[in-house]
Coordinates of C-alpha atoms in Angstrom, one line a residue:
X1 CA -124.3 53.7 133.2
X2 CA -128.0 53.8 132.7
X3 CA -129.1 55.1 129.2
X4 CA -131.9 57.2 127.7
X5 CA -132.7 56.0 124.2
X6 CA -129.6 54.5 123.7
X7 CA -127.5 57.4 125.0
X8 CA -125.5 57.2 128.7
X9 CA -127.3 59.9 130.7
X10 CA -123.9 60.7 132.0
X11 CA -122.9 61.8 128.4
X12 CA -126.0 64.0 128.3
X13 CA -124.6 65.8 131.0
X14 CA -121.2 66.1 129.4
X15 CA -122.7 67.3 126.0
X16 CA -124.7 70.0 128.1
X17 CA -121.4 71.1 129.9
X18 CA -119.9 71.9 126.4
X19 CA -123.2 73.6 125.4
X20 CA -123.5 75.5 128.6
X21 CA -119.6 76.1 129.9
X22 CA -121.1 77.2 133.2
X23 CA -121.4 73.4 133.9
X24 CA -117.9 73.2 134.0
X25 CA -117.6 75.5 137.3
X26 CA -116.9 73.9 140.7
X27 CA -120.2 74.2 142.2
X28 CA -121.4 71.5 139.7
X29 CA -118.5 69.0 140.6
X30 CA -121.0 66.5 142.7
X31 CA -123.3 66.4 139.6
X32 CA -120.5 65.4 137.3
X33 CA -119.5 62.5 140.0
X34 CA -123.0 61.1 140.3
X35 CA -124.8 58.3 138.3
X36 CA -128.6 58.9 137.1
X37 CA -131.2 56.1 136.4
X38 CA -133.5 58.7 134.4
X39 CA -132.7 61.9 132.6
X40 CA -135.2 63.9 134.7
X41 CA -132.9 62.9 137.6
X42 CA -130.0 64.5 136.1
X43 CA -132.0 67.6 135.1
X44 CA -133.1 68.1 138.8
X45 CA -129.7 67.8 140.2
X46 CA -128.4 70.4 138.0
X47 CA -131.5 72.7 138.6
X48 CA -131.1 72.3 142.3
X49 CA -127.5 73.2 142.2
X50 CA -128.0 76.2 140.0
X51 CA -130.9 77.8 141.6
X52 CA -129.3 77.3 145.1
X53 CA -126.1 79.4 143.6
X54 CA -128.5 81.8 142.0
X55 CA -130.5 82.3 145.8
X56 CA -127.0 83.3 147.2
X57 CA -126.8 86.1 144.5
X58 CA -130.5 87.0 144.8
X59 CA -133.5 85.9 142.5
X60 CA -133.7 88.0 139.0
X61 CA -136.1 91.0 139.6
X62 CA -137.5 93.1 136.5
X63 CA -140.3 95.5 136.4
X64 CA -144.0 94.4 136.4
X65 CA -147.0 96.2 136.2
X66 CA -149.2 95.8 139.0
X67 CA -152.9 97.1 139.6
X68 CA -153.9 97.9 143.0
X69 CA -156.4 99.9 144.7
X70 CA -154.9 102.5 147.3
X71 CA -155.6 105.4 149.5
X72 CA -152.9 107.2 147.6
X73 CA -152.2 108.0 144.4
X74 CA -149.3 105.8 142.5
X75 CA -148.2 105.7 138.9
X76 CA -150.8 106.4 136.8
X77 CA -154.5 106.5 137.7
X78 CA -156.8 103.6 136.2
X79 CA -159.7 105.9 135.8
X80 CA -162.6 103.2 134.8
X81 CA -161.8 101.2 138.0
X82 CA -161.8 104.4 140.2
X83 CA -165.1 105.9 138.8
X84 CA -166.6 102.0 139.9
X85 CA -165.0 102.7 143.5
X86 CA -166.7 105.9 143.5
X87 CA -170.1 104.4 142.5
X88 CA -169.8 102.0 145.2
X89 CA -168.9 104.8 148.0
X90 CA -165.3 103.4 147.9
X91 CA -162.8 106.4 148.9
X92 CA -160.3 104.6 147.1
X93 CA -158.1 105.1 143.9
X94 CA -157.6 102.5 141.4
X95 CA -153.6 102.8 140.4
X96 CA -151.5 101.2 137.6
X97 CA -147.7 101.2 138.4
X98 CA -144.3 99.3 137.6
X99 CA -142.4 97.7 140.4
X100 CA -139.4 95.7 140.7
X101 CA -140.5 92.1 141.5
X102 CA -139.2 88.3 141.7
X103 CA -142.4 87.3 140.1
X104 CA -141.5 87.4 136.4
X105 CA -141.6 85.0 133.8
X106 CA -137.8 83.9 134.5
X107 CA -138.6 82.8 137.9
X108 CA -141.9 81.5 136.9
X109 CA -140.6 78.9 134.7
X110 CA -138.0 78.0 137.3
X111 CA -140.6 77.2 139.5
X112 CA -143.0 75.7 137.4
X113 CA -140.4 73.1 136.1
X114 CA -138.9 72.4 139.5
X115 CA -142.5 71.3 141.0
X116 CA -143.1 68.9 138.2
X117 CA -139.8 67.4 138.8
X118 CA -140.7 67.1 142.6
X119 CA -143.8 65.3 141.4
X120 CA -141.7 62.8 139.1
X121 CA -141.2 59.5 139.9
X122 CA -137.8 59.3 137.8
X123 CA -136.6 61.9 140.5
X124 CA -134.7 60.6 143.4
X125 CA -135.7 61.2 146.7
X126 CA -132.1 63.1 147.6
X127 CA -132.9 65.6 144.4
X128 CA -136.6 66.1 145.3
X129 CA -135.2 67.4 149.1
X130 CA -132.8 69.7 147.4
X131 CA -135.2 71.1 145.0
X132 CA -137.8 71.5 148.1
X133 CA -135.2 73.4 149.9
X134 CA -134.9 76.0 147.1
X135 CA -138.7 76.2 146.4
X136 CA -139.4 77.6 149.5
X137 CA -138.0 80.7 148.4
X138 CA -140.2 80.9 145.5
X139 CA -143.5 81.5 147.4
X140 CA -144.1 84.9 145.8
X141 CA -143.8 83.4 142.6
X142 CA -146.5 82.3 140.5
X143 CA -146.8 79.1 138.5
X144 CA -147.6 78.5 134.7
X145 CA -149.4 76.3 132.5
X146 CA -146.9 74.8 130.7
X147 CA -148.4 75.2 127.0
X148 CA -148.9 78.7 127.6
X149 CA -145.1 79.5 128.3
X150 CA -144.2 82.1 125.7
X151 CA -140.2 81.0 125.5
X152 CA -139.7 83.7 122.9
X153 CA -140.3 86.3 125.5
X154 CA -137.1 85.3 127.4
X155 CA -134.1 87.6 126.2
X156 CA -130.7 87.9 128.4
X157 CA -129.0 90.6 129.5
X158 CA -125.9 91.1 131.9
X159 CA -128.3 91.1 134.8
X160 CA -130.0 87.6 133.9
X161 CA -127.2 85.9 131.9
X162 CA -126.6 83.3 134.7
X163 CA -130.5 82.1 133.9
X164 CA -129.7 81.1 130.6
X165 CA -128.4 77.5 131.3
X166 CA -131.2 76.9 133.8
X167 CA -133.9 77.9 131.6
X168 CA -132.5 75.8 128.9
X169 CA -133.0 73.1 131.3
X170 CA -136.1 74.1 132.0
X171 CA -136.8 74.0 128.2
X172 CA -135.7 70.7 128.1
X173 CA -138.2 69.2 130.6
X174 CA -141.3 71.4 129.7
X175 CA -141.2 71.6 126.1
X176 CA -139.1 68.2 125.6
X177 CA -140.7 65.7 128.0
X178 CA -144.1 66.6 129.2
X179 CA -146.7 65.0 127.7
X180 CA -150.3 65.5 128.4
X181 CA -152.7 62.3 129.6
X182 CA -156.1 61.7 128.6
X183 CA -157.1 63.3 132.0
X184 CA -155.4 66.4 131.0
X185 CA -152.8 65.9 133.2
X186 CA -149.0 66.0 132.6
X187 CA -146.5 63.2 132.7
X188 CA -143.0 62.9 132.2
X189 CA -141.9 61.2 128.8
X190 CA -138.5 60.5 127.3
X191 CA -136.1 63.3 126.1
X192 CA -137.7 64.4 123.0
X193 CA -135.8 63.5 119.8
X194 CA -136.0 67.2 118.7
X195 CA -134.6 68.6 121.4
X196 CA -131.8 66.0 121.7
X197 CA -130.6 66.7 118.2
X198 CA -130.0 70.4 118.9
X199 CA -128.1 69.5 122.1
X200 CA -126.2 67.1 119.8
X201 CA -125.2 69.6 117.2
X202 CA -124.3 72.1 119.6
X203 CA -122.4 69.9 121.9
X204 CA -120.2 68.9 118.7
X205 CA -119.5 72.6 117.7
X206 CA -118.5 73.5 121.2
X207 CA -116.1 70.6 121.6
X208 CA -114.5 71.7 118.3
X209 CA -114.2 75.3 119.8
X210 CA -112.9 74.3 123.4
X211 CA -110.3 71.7 122.3
X212 CA -109.5 72.4 118.9
X213 CA -108.2 75.9 119.4
X214 CA -105.6 75.8 116.3
X215 CA -108.9 76.3 113.9
X216 CA -109.0 79.7 112.7
X217 CA -112.9 79.0 112.5
X218 CA -115.3 77.0 114.3
X219 CA -118.7 78.2 114.0
X220 CA -122.2 77.6 112.4
X221 CA -121.5 79.5 109.2
X222 CA -123.5 80.2 106.0
X223 CA -122.3 78.7 102.5
X224 CA -123.2 81.4 99.5
X225 CA -124.5 79.8 96.5
X226 CA -121.8 80.0 93.5
X227 CA -123.7 82.0 91.2
X228 CA -122.5 83.0 87.9
X229 CA -122.9 86.2 85.8
X230 CA -125.4 89.3 86.8
X231 CA -128.2 87.9 88.9
X232 CA -131.2 89.9 90.2
X233 CA -131.1 90.3 94.0
X234 CA -135.0 89.7 94.1
X235 CA -134.7 86.4 92.5
X236 CA -131.9 85.7 95.0
X237 CA -133.9 85.5 97.8
X238 CA -135.8 82.4 96.5
X239 CA -132.9 80.3 97.0
X240 CA -132.7 78.3 100.3
X241 CA -130.6 79.4 102.7
X242 CA -127.5 76.9 103.2
X243 CA -126.7 77.1 106.9
X244 CA -124.1 74.4 108.2
X245 CA -124.2 73.0 111.6
X246 CA -120.2 73.0 112.0
X247 CA -117.9 74.7 109.8
X248 CA -114.3 74.4 110.4
X249 CA -111.3 75.9 108.9
X250 CA -107.5 75.8 109.2
X251 CA -105.7 78.1 106.8
X252 CA -107.2 76.9 103.4
X253 CA -108.6 73.9 104.7
X254 CA -112.3 73.6 105.3
X255 CA -114.2 70.8 106.7
X256 CA -118.2 71.0 107.0
X257 CA -120.0 68.8 109.3
X258 CA -123.7 67.8 109.4
X259 CA -124.8 66.7 112.8
X260 CA -127.8 64.2 112.3
X261 CA -129.6 62.5 115.2
X262 CA -132.5 60.4 113.8
X263 CA -134.2 57.4 115.1
X264 CA -133.1 55.8 112.0
X265 CA -129.7 56.0 110.4
X266 CA -130.2 54.5 107.0
X267 CA -133.1 54.2 104.7
X268 CA -134.3 51.0 102.9
X269 CA -135.4 50.4 99.4
X270 CA -135.7 47.3 97.6
X271 CA -133.7 45.2 100.4
X272 CA -130.7 47.8 99.9
X273 CA -129.7 50.3 102.9
X274 CA -128.3 53.6 102.1
X275 CA -127.9 57.0 103.6
X276 CA -130.7 59.2 103.5
X277 CA -130.5 60.5 99.9
X278 CA -131.5 64.3 101.2
X279 CA -128.6 64.3 103.7
X280 CA -126.3 63.2 101.1
X281 CA -127.5 65.9 98.5
X282 CA -127.4 68.8 101.3
X283 CA -123.7 67.9 102.3
X284 CA -122.8 67.6 98.7
X285 CA -124.3 70.9 97.8
X286 CA -122.5 72.7 100.7
X287 CA -119.2 71.5 99.7
X288 CA -119.5 72.3 96.0
X289 CA -120.7 75.6 96.6
X290 CA -118.1 76.6 99.3
X291 CA -115.4 75.0 97.0
X292 CA -115.9 77.4 94.0
X293 CA -112.7 76.8 92.5
X294 CA -112.5 73.2 92.6
X295 CA -109.2 73.5 94.9
X296 CA -110.6 70.1 96.5
X297 CA -109.7 71.6 100.0
X298 CA -113.1 71.9 101.2
X299 CA -114.7 68.4 102.8
X300 CA -118.0 67.4 104.3
X301 CA -119.1 64.8 106.6
X302 CA -122.6 63.5 107.9
X303 CA -121.9 62.7 111.5
X304 CA -124.9 60.4 112.4
X305 CA -125.6 59.5 116.5
X306 CA -125.6 55.7 116.4
X307 CA -128.9 54.2 116.7
X308 CA -129.8 50.3 117.6
X309 CA -129.5 49.4 114.0
X310 CA -126.9 46.8 113.3
X311 CA -125.6 48.9 110.2
X312 CA -123.7 52.1 111.1
X313 CA -122.2 54.0 108.2
X314 CA -118.6 54.7 108.3
X315 CA -117.6 55.7 104.5
X316 CA -115.6 58.2 102.8
X317 CA -115.9 59.2 98.9
X318 CA -114.1 61.1 96.6
X319 CA -116.6 63.3 94.9
X320 CA -115.5 65.4 91.9
X321 CA -112.3 66.2 93.9
X322 CA -113.7 66.7 97.4
X323 CA -113.9 64.2 100.2
X324 CA -117.7 63.5 101.6
X325 CA -118.7 61.0 103.5
X326 CA -120.6 59.7 106.6
X327 CA -119.4 58.4 110.0
X328 CA -121.3 57.3 113.4
X329 CA -120.9 58.4 116.7
X330 CA -121.8 56.1 119.5
X331 CA -123.1 58.1 122.3
X332 CA -123.4 54.7 124.6
X333 CA -120.0 54.7 125.1
X334 CA -117.4 56.0 127.5
X335 CA -117.1 59.8 127.0
X336 CA -113.4 59.5 126.4
X337 CA -114.1 57.1 123.3
X338 CA -116.5 59.9 122.0
X339 CA -114.2 62.6 122.5
X340 CA -111.3 60.5 120.7
X341 CA -113.5 59.9 117.6
X342 CA -114.2 63.7 117.4
X343 CA -110.6 64.4 117.4
X344 CA -109.8 61.6 115.0
X345 CA -112.3 63.3 112.1
X346 CA -110.4 66.7 112.6
X347 CA -107.0 64.9 112.7
X348 CA -108.1 62.9 109.3
X349 CA -108.6 66.3 107.8
X350 CA -106.4 68.7 109.3
X351 CA -103.5 66.6 110.3
X352 CA -101.9 66.2 113.6
X353 CA -102.3 69.2 115.7
X354 CA -101.8 70.4 119.5
X355 CA -105.5 69.9 121.3
X356 CA -106.6 71.9 124.3
X357 CA -107.2 70.3 127.6

């Protein structure tokens, strides 16, 4: 299997399928069976299938403000423009009105992303053909300058929920892979570490949610500070929020996982390799503040994605009665081995349980 930055590209698909459950549906089966040379080829295959399915249901439309010069009144009158028409002896009314249109931000991002993938040498001829087939239906949709896309404007509701996975793929491509050349043009680069880190974190959480349903909690929870006595609310707000990546609970037992995706797992000082001190302090703080009564039922684990380094952490310590450690998840192996390692971590802390297929 071909890899991207030490990760099997097929495993990126599996990680995406947990982050976005829609990829487990039958129309993506052919994508799951393929081998990919480049990650952008994987994204092209997903978009081609997803957009083709969306076209059968109809492209999402929303009300867009239009400005047109008409013979009859429609919507609101644009008085300054109408006066200019009168001065130029044009017997037309400048109107402003809202109209349901496919030419909205959602479809504009889809079209822009597909066009960049069609031009990229890392996308196979087969997937370029598939993308061009669906692009025919986007004639009335404008393209966007990638750097000007306002991702925060995207809000999902019942009518456009199907777009969420597709636009997340677009975000990975445009925000995470496109780079500007010296000539001001765009080229495709490797999948960024920042976006990979987010996907890695979400994948682990969704894996436990899906396969370890015996857990009473599996979420990204906040840990409250273990404050003693009376504390001024105005002062408490200055404390940083302790936001966990993965918070797993079975009855009274809790396991806090912190997913770490770095170029380098260890830090070196005076020829000695150690875990990143900030990571250890962080997970220790989470565990100790969660286990306010010192029961020892709260454990913490730093879960690093394996890098090209020869030394990889796999350690567990008893720190003041709580188990705290670090393990490495090798994303460059068969996915079944990755799944087995995640299962083993849960079993180590919660004991043998019945898993969900």
